[in-house]
Amino acid sequence: IYEGRWKALTLACTYIFISHFYMGYIGFYDFLRKADKIHHSRQVAKRNYINNQKAMENHQFNSSKEYIEDQHSYDDVKYGCVTVSYAGCEVISIYNAYVYYFGNGAVDFPKLLASFESDGMALNGFFGTAPKSIVHYLEAHGFKTEFYSDADCVNRCEGERCVIFTFYNDASDIMEKVHTICVTREEDGYYAHNVHCNGRILGPYESLEQFAKRLNGSKAKMINSIIVK
């Protein structure tokens, strides 16, 4: 019943989401986040955490600094009433930021998911995670952040070591949905993690501007950026 109710709400909110294609995205997600805190099910969260601890045995890392690049393979890991494969990109981007600065093991992925199920998840996971909740989580855990949602949100981050970007996959087709990724700076340039969710890392890029222009064959449109320090 609980999961069916949220599926119905997903359909009801689709029209609202479309009306906010180019405006009000951040505010819309803040609204969903607040609504989710009211209707959050501790029973679902507890069940998910137990499931996810077991499921992560299927997702082993082979080095001390290995990013999650294959979101599509995480269909056994739960997030709200959906799976990480379906709507876990925002939480993966945070995990990858941790990996960049501290390596694997710095944060427990099931606990990270549970934290956003408690505060940050949008429409019980069907709409992913509210962008501002990423900022609030990171700052509460010792990071410094800068949040930008204007047309210059890419250039404002140029030269930074670690940036989380949220973007429309196709600016001309909202049905292609939204994606969030972590981009990191290495010695030879910038690398974009989990862009296509299939295990392939994109890069190096000479600049964030070059990365953004080439993203999804130049079809993507940036929504916001978060510098993570």
PDB file of C-alpha atoms in Angstrom:
ATOM      1  CA  ILE A   1       0.000   0.000   0.000  1.00  0.00           C
ATOM      2  CA  TYR A   2       2.777   2.411   0.983  1.00  0.00           C
ATOM      3  CA  GLU A   3       4.723   1.827  -2.234  1.00  0.00           C
ATOM      4  CA  GLY A   4       1.553   2.043  -4.346  1.00  0.00           C
ATOM      5  CA  ARG A   5       0.650   5.368  -2.794  1.00  0.00           C
ATOM      6  CA  TRP A   6       4.020   6.828  -3.731  1.00  0.00           C
ATOM      7  CA  LYS A   7       3.745   5.566  -7.296  1.00  0.00           C
ATOM      8  CA  ALA A   8       0.417   7.369  -7.586  1.00  0.00           C
ATOM      9  CA  LEU A   9       1.983  10.534  -6.210  1.00  0.00           C
ATOM     10  CA  THR A  10       4.765  10.222  -8.762  1.00  0.00           C
ATOM     11  CA  LEU A  11       2.243  10.372 -11.588  1.00  0.00           C
ATOM     12  CA  ALA A  12       0.416  13.250  -9.934  1.00  0.00           C
ATOM     13  CA  CYS A  13       3.645  15.246  -9.654  1.00  0.00           C
ATOM     14  CA  THR A  14       4.823  14.604 -13.207  1.00  0.00           C
ATOM     15  CA  TYR A  15       2.820  17.528 -14.564  1.00  0.00           C
ATOM     16  CA  ILE A  16       4.280  19.804 -11.900  1.00  0.00           C
ATOM     17  CA  PHE A  17       7.777  18.582 -12.702  1.00  0.00           C
ATOM     18  CA  ILE A  18       7.335  19.324 -16.401  1.00  0.00           C
ATOM     19  CA  SER A  19       6.086  22.831 -15.608  1.00  0.00           C
ATOM     20  CA  HIS A  20       9.353  23.409 -13.759  1.00  0.00           C
ATOM     21  CA  PHE A  21      11.603  22.256 -16.592  1.00  0.00           C
ATOM     22  CA  TYR A  22      13.494  25.538 -16.793  1.00  0.00           C
ATOM     23  CA  MET A  23      12.409  27.310 -13.615  1.00  0.00           C
ATOM     24  CA  GLY A  24      11.852  26.500  -9.990  1.00  0.00           C
ATOM     25  CA  TYR A  25      13.759  23.211 -10.026  1.00  0.00           C
ATOM     26  CA  ILE A  26      15.537  23.809  -6.711  1.00  0.00           C
ATOM     27  CA  GLY A  27      12.405  25.060  -4.956  1.00  0.00           C
ATOM     28  CA  PHE A  28      10.342  22.189  -6.328  1.00  0.00           C
ATOM     29  CA  TYR A  29      12.761  19.651  -4.912  1.00  0.00           C
ATOM     30  CA  ASP A  30      12.891  21.450  -1.572  1.00  0.00           C
ATOM     31  CA  PHE A  31       9.100  21.028  -1.431  1.00  0.00           C
ATOM     32  CA  LEU A  32       9.349  17.300  -2.188  1.00  0.00           C
ATOM     33  CA  ARG A  33      12.060  16.919   0.422  1.00  0.00           C
ATOM     34  CA  LYS A  34       9.896  18.476   3.128  1.00  0.00           C
ATOM     35  CA  ALA A  35       6.919  16.346   2.120  1.00  0.00           C
ATOM     36  CA  ASP A  36       9.067  13.233   2.246  1.00  0.00           C
ATOM     37  CA  LYS A  37      10.205  13.967   5.800  1.00  0.00           C
ATOM     38  CA  ILE A  38       6.556  14.049   6.871  1.00  0.00           C
ATOM     39  CA  HIS A  39       5.636  10.773   5.170  1.00  0.00           C
ATOM     40  CA  HIS A  40       8.964   9.008   5.674  1.00  0.00           C
ATOM     41  CA  SER A  41       8.563   5.379   6.710  1.00  0.00           C
ATOM     42  CA  ARG A  42      11.091   4.202   9.285  1.00  0.00           C
ATOM     43  CA  GLN A  43      10.023   0.642   8.611  1.00  0.00           C
ATOM     44  CA  VAL A  44      10.957   0.935   4.920  1.00  0.00           C
ATOM     45  CA  ALA A  45      14.260   2.593   5.825  1.00  0.00           C
ATOM     46  CA  LYS A  46      15.143  -0.126   8.329  1.00  0.00           C
ATOM     47  CA  ARG A  47      14.234  -2.852   5.849  1.00  0.00           C
ATOM     48  CA  ASN A  48      16.309  -1.145   3.163  1.00  0.00           C
ATOM     49  CA  TYR A  49      19.347  -0.791   5.405  1.00  0.00           C
ATOM     50  CA  ILE A  50      19.344  -4.496   6.250  1.00  0.00           C
ATOM     51  CA  ASN A  51      18.921  -5.365   2.565  1.00  0.00           C
ATOM     52  CA  ASN A  52      21.657  -2.968   1.480  1.00  0.00           C
ATOM     53  CA  GLN A  53      24.240  -4.260   3.921  1.00  0.00           C
ATOM     54  CA  LYS A  54      23.813  -7.690   2.357  1.00  0.00           C
ATOM     55  CA  ALA A  55      23.562  -6.401  -1.213  1.00  0.00           C
ATOM     56  CA  MET A  56      26.858  -4.529  -0.986  1.00  0.00           C
ATOM     57  CA  GLU A  57      28.612  -7.881  -0.806  1.00  0.00           C
ATOM     58  CA  ASN A  58      27.909  -7.993  -4.557  1.00  0.00           C
ATOM     59  CA  HIS A  59      29.731  -4.697  -5.099  1.00  0.00           C
ATOM     60  CA  GLN A  60      33.307  -5.119  -3.981  1.00  0.00           C
ATOM     61  CA  PHE A  61      36.040  -2.546  -4.605  1.00  0.00           C
ATOM     62  CA  ASN A  62      39.434  -3.687  -5.839  1.00  0.00           C
ATOM     63  CA  SER A  63      41.503  -0.718  -4.725  1.00  0.00           C
ATOM     64  CA  SER A  64      41.606   1.875  -1.965  1.00  0.00           C
ATOM     65  CA  LYS A  65      40.403   4.601  -4.325  1.00  0.00           C
ATOM     66  CA  GLU A  66      37.679   3.221  -6.559  1.00  0.00           C
ATOM     67  CA  TYR A  67      34.651   5.251  -7.575  1.00  0.00           C
ATOM     68  CA  ILE A  68      31.134   3.975  -8.184  1.00  0.00           C
ATOM     69  CA  GLU A  69      30.853   4.167 -11.971  1.00  0.00           C
ATOM     70  CA  ASP A  70      28.253   1.487 -12.643  1.00  0.00           C
ATOM     71  CA  GLN A  71      24.996   2.712 -11.125  1.00  0.00           C
ATOM     72  CA  HIS A  72      22.966   0.459 -13.423  1.00  0.00           C
ATOM     73  CA  SER A  73      24.339  -2.613 -11.634  1.00  0.00           C
ATOM     74  CA  TYR A  74      22.968  -1.454  -8.279  1.00  0.00           C
ATOM     75  CA  ASP A  75      19.448  -2.754  -8.868  1.00  0.00           C
ATOM     76  CA  ASP A  76      19.789  -4.887  -5.722  1.00  0.00           C
ATOM     77  CA  VAL A  77      20.429  -1.860  -3.496  1.00  0.00           C
ATOM     78  CA  LYS A  78      17.309  -0.078  -2.239  1.00  0.00           C
ATOM     79  CA  TYR A  79      16.634   3.644  -1.922  1.00  0.00           C
ATOM     80  CA  GLY A  80      13.230   4.535  -0.552  1.00  0.00           C
ATOM     81  CA  CYS A  81      10.707   2.582  -2.613  1.00  0.00           C
ATOM     82  CA  VAL A  82      12.987   2.338  -5.648  1.00  0.00           C
ATOM     83  CA  THR A  83      16.559   1.184  -6.243  1.00  0.00           C
ATOM     84  CA  VAL A  84      19.907   2.933  -6.465  1.00  0.00           C
ATOM     85  CA  SER A  85      20.003   1.843 -10.096  1.00  0.00           C
ATOM     86  CA  TYR A  86      16.873   3.904 -10.716  1.00  0.00           C
ATOM     87  CA  ALA A  87      17.445   7.004  -8.588  1.00  0.00           C
ATOM     88  CA  GLY A  88      20.654   6.849  -6.587  1.00  0.00           C
ATOM     89  CA  CYS A  89      22.885   9.144  -8.641  1.00  0.00           C
ATOM     90  CA  GLU A  90      22.928  12.009  -6.131  1.00  0.00           C
ATOM     91  CA  VAL A  91      23.985   9.766  -3.254  1.00  0.00           C
ATOM     92  CA  ILE A  92      26.577   8.110  -5.502  1.00  0.00           C
ATOM     93  CA  SER A  93      28.005  11.536  -6.330  1.00  0.00           C
ATOM     94  CA  ILE A  94      28.504  12.207  -2.614  1.00  0.00           C
ATOM     95  CA  TYR A  95      30.105   8.799  -2.131  1.00  0.00           C
ATOM     96  CA  ASN A  96      32.473   9.549  -5.011  1.00  0.00           C
ATOM     97  CA  ALA A  97      33.408  12.890  -3.455  1.00  0.00           C
ATOM     98  CA  TYR A  98      34.363  11.003  -0.299  1.00  0.00           C
ATOM     99  CA  VAL A  99      36.441   8.596  -2.381  1.00  0.00           C
ATOM    100  CA  TYR A 100      38.264  11.482  -4.046  1.00  0.00           C
ATOM    101  CA  TYR A 101      39.354  13.008  -0.766  1.00  0.00           C
ATOM    102  CA  PHE A 102      39.629   9.986   1.528  1.00  0.00           C
ATOM    103  CA  GLY A 103      39.426   6.763  -0.511  1.00  0.00           C
ATOM    104  CA  ASN A 104      37.048   3.846  -0.112  1.00  0.00           C
ATOM    105  CA  GLY A 105      35.930   3.086   3.410  1.00  0.00           C
ATOM    106  CA  ALA A 106      35.621   6.721   4.473  1.00  0.00           C
ATOM    107  CA  VAL A 107      31.838   6.440   4.393  1.00  0.00           C
ATOM    108  CA  ASP A 108      29.531   3.434   4.487  1.00  0.00           C
ATOM    109  CA  PHE A 109      27.274   3.444   1.425  1.00  0.00           C
ATOM    110  CA  PRO A 110      24.207   1.833   3.098  1.00  0.00           C
ATOM    111  CA  LYS A 111      24.465   4.356   5.955  1.00  0.00           C
ATOM    112  CA  LEU A 112      24.787   7.180   3.440  1.00  0.00           C
ATOM    113  CA  LEU A 113      21.615   6.020   1.693  1.00  0.00           C
ATOM    114  CA  ALA A 114      19.804   5.727   5.027  1.00  0.00           C
ATOM    115  CA  SER A 115      20.791   9.280   5.919  1.00  0.00           C
ATOM    116  CA  PHE A 116      19.151  10.646   2.770  1.00  0.00           C
ATOM    117  CA  GLU A 117      16.104   8.423   3.224  1.00  0.00           C
ATOM    118  CA  SER A 118      15.689  10.266   6.521  1.00  0.00           C
ATOM    119  CA  ASP A 119      16.208  13.729   5.023  1.00  0.00           C
ATOM    120  CA  GLY A 120      16.848  14.549   1.383  1.00  0.00           C
ATOM    121  CA  MET A 121      14.976  11.955  -0.610  1.00  0.00           C
ATOM    122  CA  ALA A 122      12.326  13.291  -3.008  1.00  0.00           C
ATOM    123  CA  LEU A 123       8.983  11.524  -3.367  1.00  0.00           C
ATOM    124  CA  ASN A 124      10.305   8.463  -1.563  1.00  0.00           C
ATOM    125  CA  GLY A 125      13.089   8.075  -4.075  1.00  0.00           C
ATOM    126  CA  PHE A 126      11.031   8.208  -7.261  1.00  0.00           C
ATOM    127  CA  PHE A 127      12.383  11.704  -7.979  1.00  0.00           C
ATOM    128  CA  GLY A 128      15.831  11.056  -6.562  1.00  0.00           C
ATOM    129  CA  THR A 129      17.311  13.497  -4.043  1.00  0.00           C
ATOM    130  CA  ALA A 130      16.908  17.231  -3.428  1.00  0.00           C
ATOM    131  CA  PRO A 131      20.027  19.188  -4.518  1.00  0.00           C
ATOM    132  CA  LYS A 132      20.136  21.376  -1.417  1.00  0.00           C
ATOM    133  CA  SER A 133      20.126  18.299   0.821  1.00  0.00           C
ATOM    134  CA  ILE A 134      23.514  17.393  -0.687  1.00  0.00           C
ATOM    135  CA  VAL A 135      24.903  20.733   0.503  1.00  0.00           C
ATOM    136  CA  HIS A 136      23.374  20.350   3.957  1.00  0.00           C
ATOM    137  CA  TYR A 137      24.741  16.836   4.384  1.00  0.00           C
ATOM    138  CA  LEU A 138      28.267  17.698   3.251  1.00  0.00           C
ATOM    139  CA  GLU A 139      28.506  20.771   5.443  1.00  0.00           C
ATOM    140  CA  ALA A 140      27.184  18.833   8.435  1.00  0.00           C
ATOM    141  CA  HIS A 141      29.994  16.322   7.897  1.00  0.00           C
ATOM    142  CA  GLY A 142      32.921  18.693   7.740  1.00  0.00           C
ATOM    143  CA  PHE A 143      33.071  19.717   4.082  1.00  0.00           C
ATOM    144  CA  LYS A 144      32.951  23.253   2.756  1.00  0.00           C
ATOM    145  CA  THR A 145      30.670  23.834  -0.219  1.00  0.00           C
ATOM    146  CA  GLU A 146      29.639  26.483  -2.710  1.00  0.00           C
ATOM    147  CA  PHE A 147      26.290  26.115  -4.469  1.00  0.00           C
ATOM    148  CA  TYR A 148      25.491  27.708  -7.849  1.00  0.00           C
ATOM    149  CA  SER A 149      22.319  27.437  -9.907  1.00  0.00           C
ATOM    150  CA  ASP A 150      22.744  30.212 -12.442  1.00  0.00           C
ATOM    151  CA  ALA A 151      23.730  30.077 -16.111  1.00  0.00           C
ATOM    152  CA  ASP A 152      27.383  30.466 -15.116  1.00  0.00           C
ATOM    153  CA  CYS A 153      27.396  27.523 -12.693  1.00  0.00           C
ATOM    154  CA  VAL A 154      30.105  25.682 -14.657  1.00  0.00           C
ATOM    155  CA  ASN A 155      32.563  28.553 -15.064  1.00  0.00           C
ATOM    156  CA  ARG A 156      32.204  29.447 -11.383  1.00  0.00           C
ATOM    157  CA  CYS A 157      33.725  26.050 -10.538  1.00  0.00           C
ATOM    158  CA  GLU A 158      36.635  26.158 -12.968  1.00  0.00           C
ATOM    159  CA  GLY A 159      39.878  25.103 -11.304  1.00  0.00           C
ATOM    160  CA  GLU A 160      38.202  23.420  -8.322  1.00  0.00           C
ATOM    161  CA  ARG A 161      39.241  19.910  -7.308  1.00  0.00           C
ATOM    162  CA  CYS A 162      35.836  18.277  -6.807  1.00  0.00           C
ATOM    163  CA  VAL A 163      32.447  19.402  -8.138  1.00  0.00           C
ATOM    164  CA  ILE A 164      29.003  17.791  -8.110  1.00  0.00           C
ATOM    165  CA  PHE A 165      26.857  18.688 -11.125  1.00  0.00           C
ATOM    166  CA  THR A 166      23.132  18.163 -11.682  1.00  0.00           C
ATOM    167  CA  PHE A 167      21.882  18.477 -15.259  1.00  0.00           C
ATOM    168  CA  TYR A 168      19.101  17.632 -17.680  1.00  0.00           C
ATOM    169  CA  ASN A 169      20.275  14.725 -19.833  1.00  0.00           C
ATOM    170  CA  ASP A 170      18.641  16.342 -22.857  1.00  0.00           C
ATOM    171  CA  ALA A 171      17.651  20.006 -22.750  1.00  0.00           C
ATOM    172  CA  SER A 172      15.023  19.426 -25.454  1.00  0.00           C
ATOM    173  CA  ASP A 173      13.391  16.337 -23.921  1.00  0.00           C
ATOM    174  CA  ILE A 174      12.435  16.295 -20.240  1.00  0.00           C
ATOM    175  CA  MET A 175      11.534  12.600 -20.482  1.00  0.00           C
ATOM    176  CA  GLU A 176      15.281  11.902 -20.612  1.00  0.00           C
ATOM    177  CA  LYS A 177      15.254  13.000 -16.967  1.00  0.00           C
ATOM    178  CA  VAL A 178      17.952  14.462 -14.737  1.00  0.00           C
ATOM    179  CA  HIS A 179      21.321  13.115 -13.626  1.00  0.00           C
ATOM    180  CA  THR A 180      23.846  14.045 -10.934  1.00  0.00           C
ATOM    181  CA  ILE A 181      27.549  13.211 -11.090  1.00  0.00           C
ATOM    182  CA  CYS A 182      30.853  13.970  -9.403  1.00  0.00           C
ATOM    183  CA  VAL A 183      33.704  15.476 -11.438  1.00  0.00           C
ATOM    184  CA  THR A 184      37.230  15.363 -10.028  1.00  0.00           C
ATOM    185  CA  ARG A 185      40.491  17.017 -11.000  1.00  0.00           C
ATOM    186  CA  GLU A 186      43.574  14.845 -11.435  1.00  0.00           C
ATOM    187  CA  GLU A 187      47.075  15.725 -12.644  1.00  0.00           C
ATOM    188  CA  ASP A 188      46.136  15.246 -16.309  1.00  0.00           C
ATOM    189  CA  GLY A 189      42.727  16.916 -16.223  1.00  0.00           C
ATOM    190  CA  TYR A 190      39.120  16.476 -15.119  1.00  0.00           C
ATOM    191  CA  TYR A 191      37.334  13.121 -14.924  1.00  0.00           C
ATOM    192  CA  ALA A 192      33.548  12.651 -14.808  1.00  0.00           C
ATOM    193  CA  HIS A 193      32.275   9.707 -12.764  1.00  0.00           C
ATOM    194  CA  ASN A 194      29.120   7.640 -13.325  1.00  0.00           C
ATOM    195  CA  VAL A 195      27.955   9.711 -16.300  1.00  0.00           C
ATOM    196  CA  HIS A 196      26.530   6.760 -18.221  1.00  0.00           C
ATOM    197  CA  CYS A 197      26.290   4.453 -15.181  1.00  0.00           C
ATOM    198  CA  ASN A 198      27.961   1.619 -17.065  1.00  0.00           C
ATOM    199  CA  GLY A 199      31.428   1.522 -15.507  1.00  0.00           C
ATOM    200  CA  ARG A 200      33.061   3.860 -17.991  1.00  0.00           C
ATOM    201  CA  ILE A 201      34.958   6.912 -16.710  1.00  0.00           C
ATOM    202  CA  LEU A 202      34.924   9.994 -18.955  1.00  0.00           C
ATOM    203  CA  GLY A 203      38.027  12.138 -19.322  1.00  0.00           C
ATOM    204  CA  PRO A 204      40.463  13.642 -19.073  1.00  0.00           C
ATOM    205  CA  TYR A 205      39.096  17.077 -19.987  1.00  0.00           C
ATOM    206  CA  GLU A 206      41.254  20.189 -20.103  1.00  0.00           C
ATOM    207  CA  SER A 207      38.593  22.200 -18.314  1.00  0.00           C
ATOM    208  CA  LEU A 208      35.111  21.971 -16.827  1.00  0.00           C
ATOM    209  CA  GLU A 209      33.886  24.066 -19.728  1.00  0.00           C
ATOM    210  CA  GLN A 210      35.139  21.432 -22.180  1.00  0.00           C
ATOM    211  CA  PHE A 211      33.492  18.691 -20.120  1.00  0.00           C
ATOM    212  CA  ALA A 212      30.145  20.520 -20.042  1.00  0.00           C
ATOM    213  CA  LYS A 213      30.145  21.271 -23.755  1.00  0.00           C
ATOM    214  CA  ARG A 214      30.726  17.618 -24.645  1.00  0.00           C
ATOM    215  CA  LEU A 215      28.349  16.152 -22.054  1.00  0.00           C
ATOM    216  CA  ASN A 216      25.804  13.796 -23.644  1.00  0.00           C
ATOM    217  CA  GLY A 217      26.806  14.897 -27.122  1.00  0.00           C
ATOM    218  CA  SER A 218      26.230  18.546 -26.199  1.00  0.00           C
ATOM    219  CA  LYS A 219      22.559  17.818 -25.397  1.00  0.00           C
ATOM    220  CA  ALA A 220      22.796  18.291 -21.632  1.00  0.00           C
ATOM    221  CA  LYS A 221      21.785  21.458 -19.774  1.00  0.00           C
ATOM    222  CA  MET A 222      23.280  22.250 -16.388  1.00  0.00           C
ATOM    223  CA  ILE A 223      20.947  22.906 -13.456  1.00  0.00           C
ATOM    224  CA  ASN A 224      23.334  23.466 -10.574  1.00  0.00           C
ATOM    225  CA  SER A 225      26.868  22.872  -9.358  1.00  0.00           C
ATOM    226  CA  ILE A 226      28.278  22.212  -5.896  1.00  0.00           C
ATOM    227  CA  ILE A 227      31.955  22.780  -5.162  1.00  0.00           C
ATOM    228  CA  VAL A 228      33.114  20.299  -2.533  1.00  0.00           C
ATOM    229  CA  LYS A 229      36.185  21.123  -0.431  1.00  0.00           C
TER     230      LYS A 229
END
